[in-house]
Amino acid sequence: MRNALDPAELDTALDNVHRAGMPGLFAEVRDGDQVWRGAAGTADTATGRPVTADMRHRVGSITKTFTAAAVLQQAESGRIGLDAPISRYLPELVPGDRGDAITVRMLINHTSGLAEYLPYAYPSLKGFPDVADTGPQSLDDNRFTRFHPTELIEMGVTAPPSGAPGSTPGVYSNTNYLLLGRLLEHVTGTTAEQCITRDVIERAGLRDTGFPTGTHVEGPHSQIYEAWFGMIDPPRDYSVYDMSWVGPAAALITTVTDLNRFFGKLLAGEIVSPASLAHMQRTVPVVSQEGKTIEYGLGLYPAKAPGQATFWGHGGTVWGAGALAMTRADGNRQLSVALNLQRWNTLDAAGRPQPHPIDDALAALCRVAMYG
């Protein structure tokens, strides 16, 4: 039985996230031809400027779905083999036996065993994933740092591996997607960003989506606030930032409307072929950056609730900004939501993130949006 959109219920659920402590958030929910857009709270805590549902936003690792789609397209054309070793294309970046053992597919689904480079690029995050042993100083230090992807990749490749190539559970690592960016560059002769823009963003007809060319978000946008588990109090604005630290892994800027359009077209087989989409939806267990084991495909992961249809999509976070985009497998029901505060949970005496009212309010919004 189809649950039509209830605008009043969605408005209330969105407001509840704001009241729970989120400075501002905005969302779009679709059900067939029905569309609801909503916004609650402020885009700038200093001025009180309100958020609006059409704002452009940094969406973090949702970028990975776009990058994965671009790689799948190149695989369809025969330029990339999903089960070919990365050494066939980039022997200098992953040298020796390891490069022969790690396949392109392992990079896309995080089973390569390559470590996350971030704790090495950001010294105050060296203790990650033990967040109690981290600090936010590096976030400020690197606000205008221009990283080159090969130096970040080298940090991940030379760090102790998180596992053997192909072993499960895999461990989520941005190193994988920076390598995929270099792979796209190698086989297309253009930058990864140009390739993804041409083959994915423009193919999907997205008008407000793109990679940043500088440190600012162009167009109407919110300030974005990072709390780093209560260590930045009050939370600090990181809306001006050089995003070379994540590039094709997490630098994309878009809108909730464009996200729904993209995922709708992707699941309809209009971005990659139905055969490629089936590859994207073949999951393996992967340990997320939050330490939870999730099912992860090729740049997509499922969301399932008892007795409900499966949704597919991706979430993302960068300093200060978060987003989630989920589309039901049949493409008819969609949610995209953007948040302007991240890592709002403070730590208990044992260094574990404590529950926060935002958690339950956000989960309730997602339930209403996805299942009615």
Short mmCIF file of C-alpha atoms in Angstrom, two decimals:
data_model
loop_
_atom_site.label_atom_id
_atom_site.label_comp_id
_atom_site.label_asym_id
_atom_site.label_seq_id
_atom_site.Cartn_x
_atom_site.Cartn_y
_atom_site.Cartn_z
CA MET A 1 0.00 0.00 0.00
CA ARG A 2 1.39 3.36 -1.02
CA ASN A 3 1.81 6.02 1.66
CA ALA A 4 1.24 9.42 0.05
CA LEU A 5 3.19 12.40 1.33
CA ASP A 6 1.79 14.17 4.38
CA PRO A 7 3.19 17.74 4.23
CA ALA A 8 2.13 18.60 7.79
CA GLU A 9 3.76 15.48 9.19
CA LEU A 10 6.96 16.18 7.21
CA ASP A 11 7.02 19.82 8.35
CA THR A 12 6.69 18.73 11.98
CA ALA A 13 9.39 16.07 11.67
CA LEU A 14 11.77 18.58 10.07
CA ASP A 15 11.05 21.20 12.75
CA ASN A 16 11.70 18.61 15.45
CA VAL A 17 15.28 18.10 14.20
CA HIS A 18 15.86 21.85 14.42
CA ARG A 19 14.33 22.00 17.90
CA ALA A 20 16.56 19.11 19.00
CA GLY A 21 19.62 21.27 18.32
CA MET A 22 20.32 21.32 14.58
CA PRO A 23 20.90 24.98 13.56
CA GLY A 24 19.41 24.45 10.11
CA LEU A 25 18.33 21.70 7.74
CA PHE A 26 16.39 21.34 4.52
CA ALA A 27 14.97 18.45 2.56
CA GLU A 28 13.04 17.26 -0.47
CA VAL A 29 10.79 14.20 -0.43
CA ARG A 30 9.17 12.76 -3.57
CA ASP A 31 6.47 10.17 -4.02
CA GLY A 32 5.62 9.66 -7.67
CA ASP A 33 4.51 13.06 -8.93
CA GLN A 34 4.13 14.47 -5.41
CA VAL A 35 6.96 16.71 -4.19
CA TRP A 36 7.47 18.23 -0.74
CA ARG A 37 10.30 20.60 0.10
CA GLY A 38 10.94 22.00 3.55
CA ALA A 39 13.47 23.97 5.56
CA ALA A 40 13.83 24.71 9.26
CA GLY A 41 16.21 26.88 11.25
CA THR A 42 19.01 29.24 10.38
CA ALA A 43 21.68 29.29 7.68
CA ASP A 44 23.78 31.74 9.74
CA THR A 45 23.64 31.63 13.52
CA ALA A 46 25.17 35.12 13.76
CA THR A 47 22.55 36.88 11.62
CA GLY A 48 19.56 34.56 11.90
CA ARG A 49 19.33 34.25 8.10
CA PRO A 50 16.96 31.32 7.45
CA VAL A 51 17.79 28.18 5.50
CA THR A 52 15.80 27.55 2.33
CA ALA A 53 15.19 24.27 0.51
CA ASP A 54 16.94 25.39 -2.69
CA MET A 55 20.36 26.00 -1.08
CA ARG A 56 23.54 24.46 -2.48
CA HIS A 57 25.40 22.31 0.03
CA ARG A 58 28.57 20.31 0.52
CA VAL A 59 27.35 16.69 0.53
CA GLY A 60 30.55 14.81 1.41
CA SER A 61 30.73 11.14 0.53
CA ILE A 62 27.57 11.16 -1.59
CA THR A 63 30.24 12.18 -4.12
CA LYS A 64 31.36 8.54 -4.08
CA THR A 65 28.21 7.43 -5.89
CA PHE A 66 28.95 9.89 -8.70
CA THR A 67 32.57 8.71 -8.90
CA ALA A 68 31.56 5.05 -8.86
CA ALA A 69 29.03 5.68 -11.65
CA ALA A 70 31.74 7.31 -13.79
CA VAL A 71 34.02 4.30 -13.27
CA LEU A 72 31.19 1.89 -14.17
CA GLN A 73 30.60 3.84 -17.39
CA GLN A 74 34.27 3.42 -18.31
CA ALA A 75 33.96 -0.28 -17.51
CA GLU A 76 30.97 -0.51 -19.88
CA SER A 77 33.09 0.99 -22.65
CA GLY A 78 35.90 -1.51 -22.01
CA ARG A 79 38.47 1.02 -20.79
CA ILE A 80 38.41 -0.33 -17.22
CA GLY A 81 38.06 -3.89 -15.97
CA LEU A 82 36.26 -4.08 -12.63
CA ASP A 83 38.22 -7.19 -11.69
CA ALA A 84 41.50 -6.02 -13.22
CA PRO A 85 44.33 -5.19 -10.78
CA ILE A 86 44.93 -1.52 -10.14
CA SER A 87 48.57 -2.17 -11.09
CA ARG A 88 47.42 -2.49 -14.71
CA TYR A 89 46.57 1.22 -14.69
CA LEU A 90 48.45 2.89 -11.81
CA PRO A 91 51.48 0.72 -10.94
CA GLU A 92 53.38 3.69 -9.53
CA LEU A 93 50.65 4.50 -6.97
CA VAL A 94 50.10 0.98 -5.59
CA PRO A 95 53.39 -0.79 -6.32
CA GLY A 96 54.41 -4.42 -6.10
CA ASP A 97 52.33 -7.44 -5.19
CA ARG A 98 49.76 -5.28 -3.46
CA GLY A 99 48.90 -3.46 -6.67
CA ASP A 100 48.53 -6.85 -8.38
CA ALA A 101 46.17 -8.09 -5.63
CA ILE A 102 43.89 -5.03 -5.35
CA THR A 103 41.23 -4.85 -8.07
CA VAL A 104 39.20 -1.86 -9.21
CA ARG A 105 36.11 -3.46 -7.65
CA MET A 106 37.89 -3.67 -4.28
CA LEU A 107 38.55 0.07 -4.42
CA ILE A 108 34.90 0.86 -5.15
CA ASN A 109 33.50 -1.37 -2.38
CA HIS A 110 36.21 -0.62 0.23
CA THR A 111 37.65 -4.14 0.41
CA SER A 112 41.14 -3.13 -0.81
CA GLY A 113 42.63 -3.07 2.69
CA LEU A 114 44.13 0.36 1.98
CA ALA A 115 44.18 2.56 5.09
CA GLU A 116 42.43 5.90 5.45
CA TYR A 117 44.87 8.76 4.76
CA LEU A 118 43.02 11.38 6.81
CA PRO A 119 44.76 10.78 10.19
CA TYR A 120 48.10 11.28 8.40
CA ALA A 121 47.09 14.41 6.49
CA TYR A 122 45.49 15.88 9.65
CA PRO A 123 47.91 15.27 12.57
CA SER A 124 45.37 16.10 15.28
CA LEU A 125 43.23 13.21 13.98
CA LYS A 126 46.07 10.71 14.39
CA GLY A 127 44.17 8.84 17.10
CA PHE A 128 41.21 8.10 14.79
CA PRO A 129 39.05 5.98 15.01
CA ASP A 130 39.37 6.57 18.77
CA VAL A 131 37.82 10.04 18.67
CA ALA A 132 38.69 10.76 22.32
CA ASP A 133 42.35 10.77 21.22
CA THR A 134 41.71 13.29 18.45
CA GLY A 135 41.36 17.06 18.40
CA PRO A 136 40.07 19.66 15.96
CA GLN A 137 43.25 21.75 15.57
CA SER A 138 44.12 20.35 12.13
CA LEU A 139 40.73 21.38 10.76
CA ASP A 140 41.78 25.01 11.17
CA ASP A 141 45.38 24.42 10.15
CA ASN A 142 44.33 22.94 6.80
CA ARG A 143 41.51 25.33 5.90
CA PHE A 144 43.49 26.68 2.92
CA THR A 145 45.90 23.77 2.37
CA ARG A 146 46.08 22.61 -1.24
CA PHE A 147 46.66 18.86 -1.16
CA HIS A 148 47.68 16.87 -4.22
CA PRO A 149 45.83 13.54 -4.51
CA THR A 150 49.01 11.55 -5.05
CA GLU A 151 50.47 12.72 -1.72
CA LEU A 152 47.26 11.74 0.08
CA ILE A 153 47.17 8.38 -1.72
CA GLU A 154 50.78 7.73 -0.69
CA MET A 155 49.83 8.34 2.97
CA GLY A 156 47.10 5.70 2.71
CA VAL A 157 49.18 3.21 0.74
CA THR A 158 52.20 3.42 3.08
CA ALA A 159 50.12 3.27 6.28
CA PRO A 160 49.54 -0.12 7.93
CA PRO A 161 46.82 -1.90 5.90
CA SER A 162 43.37 -2.32 7.37
CA GLY A 163 43.14 -5.85 5.95
CA ALA A 164 44.19 -8.17 3.14
CA PRO A 165 42.98 -7.24 -0.36
CA GLY A 166 39.51 -8.69 -0.92
CA SER A 167 38.93 -9.72 2.69
CA THR A 168 35.69 -8.89 4.47
CA PRO A 169 34.56 -6.99 6.31
CA GLY A 170 36.18 -4.23 4.33
CA VAL A 171 37.09 -0.94 5.97
CA TYR A 172 35.75 2.33 4.56
CA SER A 173 38.63 4.45 3.23
CA ASN A 174 38.77 7.64 1.20
CA THR A 175 42.12 6.45 -0.20
CA ASN A 176 40.14 4.08 -2.44
CA TYR A 177 38.19 6.88 -4.08
CA LEU A 178 41.17 9.16 -4.60
CA LEU A 179 42.71 6.24 -6.49
CA LEU A 180 39.53 5.90 -8.54
CA GLY A 181 39.86 9.58 -9.39
CA ARG A 182 43.39 9.00 -10.69
CA LEU A 183 42.13 5.94 -12.58
CA LEU A 184 39.49 8.05 -14.35
CA GLU A 185 42.17 10.59 -15.21
CA HIS A 186 44.42 7.83 -16.58
CA VAL A 187 41.82 6.29 -18.90
CA THR A 188 40.02 9.47 -20.04
CA GLY A 189 42.85 11.99 -20.30
CA THR A 190 40.79 14.52 -18.34
CA THR A 191 40.64 15.27 -14.62
CA ALA A 192 38.31 13.11 -12.54
CA GLU A 193 36.15 16.16 -11.88
CA GLN A 194 35.82 16.91 -15.61
CA CYS A 195 35.00 13.28 -16.37
CA ILE A 196 32.35 13.04 -13.63
CA THR A 197 30.87 16.38 -14.68
CA ARG A 198 30.59 15.38 -18.33
CA ASP A 199 29.50 11.76 -17.95
CA VAL A 200 27.41 11.83 -14.78
CA ILE A 201 26.34 15.34 -13.73
CA GLU A 202 25.49 16.60 -17.22
CA ARG A 203 24.05 13.25 -18.28
CA ALA A 204 21.65 13.42 -15.34
CA GLY A 205 20.69 17.01 -16.23
CA LEU A 206 21.77 18.42 -12.87
CA ARG A 207 21.85 22.22 -12.96
CA ASP A 208 23.10 23.05 -9.47
CA THR A 209 25.73 20.33 -8.99
CA GLY A 210 29.48 20.59 -9.39
CA PHE A 211 32.91 20.39 -7.85
CA PRO A 212 34.26 23.51 -6.12
CA THR A 213 36.76 25.59 -8.07
CA GLY A 214 37.80 27.59 -5.00
CA THR A 215 37.26 27.63 -1.26
CA HIS A 216 33.72 29.09 -1.37
CA VAL A 217 30.33 27.58 -2.17
CA GLU A 218 28.92 29.50 -5.12
CA GLY A 219 25.25 30.48 -5.03
CA PRO A 220 22.79 30.48 -2.11
CA HIS A 221 24.11 28.31 0.70
CA SER A 222 24.24 27.87 4.46
CA GLN A 223 27.16 28.40 6.78
CA ILE A 224 28.21 24.99 8.11
CA TYR A 225 29.15 24.30 11.72
CA GLU A 226 31.52 21.70 13.12
CA ALA A 227 31.36 20.67 16.79
CA TRP A 228 33.90 17.79 16.70
CA PHE A 229 32.22 15.85 19.51
CA GLY A 230 31.91 18.91 21.75
CA MET A 231 35.57 19.90 21.41
CA ILE A 232 34.61 22.99 19.35
CA ASP A 233 32.19 24.95 21.50
CA PRO A 234 30.45 26.88 20.14
CA PRO A 235 30.62 25.04 16.81
CA ARG A 236 32.78 26.78 14.18
CA ASP A 237 31.86 27.76 10.62
CA TYR A 238 33.79 25.79 7.98
CA SER A 239 31.84 26.89 4.91
CA VAL A 240 35.02 28.43 3.43
CA TYR A 241 37.42 25.52 2.91
CA ASP A 242 39.81 24.07 0.35
CA MET A 243 38.24 20.71 -0.54
CA SER A 244 41.34 19.16 -2.13
CA TRP A 245 41.60 17.01 1.00
CA VAL A 246 38.79 14.83 -0.41
CA GLY A 247 38.38 15.64 -4.14
CA PRO A 248 36.42 12.90 -5.97
CA ALA A 249 35.80 11.14 -2.64
CA ALA A 250 33.71 13.87 -0.99
CA ALA A 251 34.01 17.39 -2.47
CA LEU A 252 30.74 17.67 -4.44
CA ILE A 253 28.35 20.61 -3.99
CA THR A 254 24.71 20.12 -4.95
CA THR A 255 21.07 20.59 -3.89
CA VAL A 256 18.51 18.21 -2.42
CA THR A 257 16.50 18.49 -5.65
CA ASP A 258 19.50 17.53 -7.79
CA LEU A 259 20.29 14.62 -5.46
CA ASN A 260 16.82 13.16 -5.88
CA ARG A 261 17.02 13.64 -9.64
CA PHE A 262 20.40 11.90 -9.79
CA PHE A 263 19.47 8.89 -7.66
CA GLY A 264 16.13 8.54 -9.46
CA LYS A 265 17.89 8.37 -12.82
CA LEU A 266 20.62 6.09 -11.48
CA LEU A 267 18.14 3.52 -10.15
CA ALA A 268 16.14 3.75 -13.40
CA GLY A 269 19.21 2.63 -15.34
CA GLU A 270 19.66 6.00 -17.06
CA ILE A 271 23.17 6.80 -15.75
CA VAL A 272 24.74 3.35 -15.94
CA SER A 273 23.34 0.24 -17.62
CA PRO A 274 21.03 -2.12 -15.72
CA ALA A 275 23.90 -4.64 -15.61
CA SER A 276 26.21 -2.04 -14.06
CA LEU A 277 23.50 -1.04 -11.59
CA ALA A 278 23.28 -4.70 -10.54
CA HIS A 279 27.03 -4.59 -9.81
CA MET A 280 26.52 -1.42 -7.75
CA GLN A 281 23.82 -3.14 -5.69
CA ARG A 282 25.91 -6.26 -4.93
CA THR A 283 27.00 -5.62 -1.34
CA VAL A 284 29.70 -6.81 1.03
CA PRO A 285 30.13 -6.08 4.75
CA VAL A 286 32.21 -2.94 5.36
CA VAL A 287 33.15 -1.22 8.63
CA SER A 288 32.05 2.41 8.37
CA GLN A 289 33.99 5.38 9.74
CA GLU A 290 31.61 5.30 12.72
CA GLY A 291 32.78 1.74 13.44
CA LYS A 292 29.50 0.08 12.38
CA THR A 293 29.42 -2.83 9.95
CA ILE A 294 27.18 -1.93 7.01
CA GLU A 295 26.35 -3.54 3.68
CA TYR A 296 28.15 -1.61 0.92
CA GLY A 297 28.00 -2.03 -2.84
CA LEU A 298 29.81 -0.09 -5.55
CA GLY A 299 29.23 3.44 -4.28
CA LEU A 300 25.74 2.59 -2.99
CA TYR A 301 24.34 1.09 0.18
CA PRO A 302 20.86 -0.10 1.15
CA ALA A 303 18.53 1.06 3.91
CA LYS A 304 16.03 -1.53 5.08
CA ALA A 305 13.24 -1.47 7.64
CA PRO A 306 11.19 -4.52 8.67
CA GLY A 307 8.25 -5.02 6.33
CA GLN A 308 9.30 -2.12 4.09
CA ALA A 309 10.81 -1.87 0.62
CA THR A 310 14.58 -1.39 0.31
CA PHE A 311 15.99 2.06 -0.35
CA TRP A 312 19.39 2.71 -1.99
CA GLY A 313 21.62 5.73 -1.65
CA HIS A 314 24.51 7.22 0.27
CA GLY A 315 25.24 9.59 3.12
CA GLY A 316 28.02 12.09 3.45
CA THR A 317 29.79 14.45 5.80
CA VAL A 318 32.58 17.01 5.62
CA TRP A 319 33.61 19.54 8.23
CA GLY A 320 30.32 21.13 9.27
CA ALA A 321 28.03 19.73 6.59
CA GLY A 322 26.11 16.49 6.28
CA ALA A 323 23.63 15.02 3.84
CA LEU A 324 21.69 11.83 3.12
CA ALA A 325 20.03 10.74 -0.11
CA MET A 326 17.87 7.60 -0.30
CA THR A 327 15.65 6.35 -3.13
CA ARG A 328 13.34 3.34 -3.01
CA ALA A 329 14.38 0.52 -5.32
CA ASP A 330 11.43 1.20 -7.63
CA GLY A 331 12.44 4.89 -7.80
CA ASN A 332 9.05 6.21 -6.67
CA ARG A 333 9.84 7.38 -3.14
CA GLN A 334 12.85 9.59 -2.45
CA LEU A 335 14.43 11.55 0.40
CA SER A 336 17.32 13.98 0.31
CA VAL A 337 18.20 15.97 3.42
CA ALA A 338 21.01 18.44 4.19
CA LEU A 339 22.29 19.42 7.67
CA ASN A 340 24.49 22.36 8.69
CA LEU A 341 26.00 20.91 11.90
CA GLN A 342 28.16 17.81 12.25
CA ARG A 343 29.50 15.64 15.09
CA TRP A 344 27.05 17.08 17.59
CA ASN A 345 27.41 14.08 19.98
CA THR A 346 29.65 14.77 22.97
CA LEU A 347 31.81 12.00 24.48
CA ASP A 348 31.20 10.15 27.72
CA ALA A 349 33.91 9.35 30.27
CA ALA A 350 34.94 6.30 28.24
CA GLY A 351 35.34 8.41 25.10
CA ARG A 352 32.22 7.10 23.36
CA PRO A 353 29.78 9.43 21.57
CA GLN A 354 26.71 9.95 23.75
CA PRO A 355 23.15 9.89 22.39
CA HIS A 356 21.79 13.31 21.48
CA PRO A 357 18.18 14.40 20.85
CA ILE A 358 19.15 15.18 17.24
CA ASP A 359 19.77 11.46 16.65
CA ASP A 360 16.20 10.38 17.41
CA ALA A 361 14.63 13.39 15.69
CA LEU A 362 16.65 12.76 12.52
CA ALA A 363 15.77 9.06 12.53
CA ALA A 364 12.09 9.99 12.90
CA LEU A 365 12.32 12.42 9.96
CA CYS A 366 13.85 9.69 7.79
CA ARG A 367 11.13 7.21 8.78
CA VAL A 368 8.34 9.64 7.91
CA ALA A 369 10.01 10.69 4.68
CA MET A 370 10.79 7.17 3.46
CA TYR A 371 7.88 5.13 4.74
CA GLY A 372 5.09 7.64 5.47
#
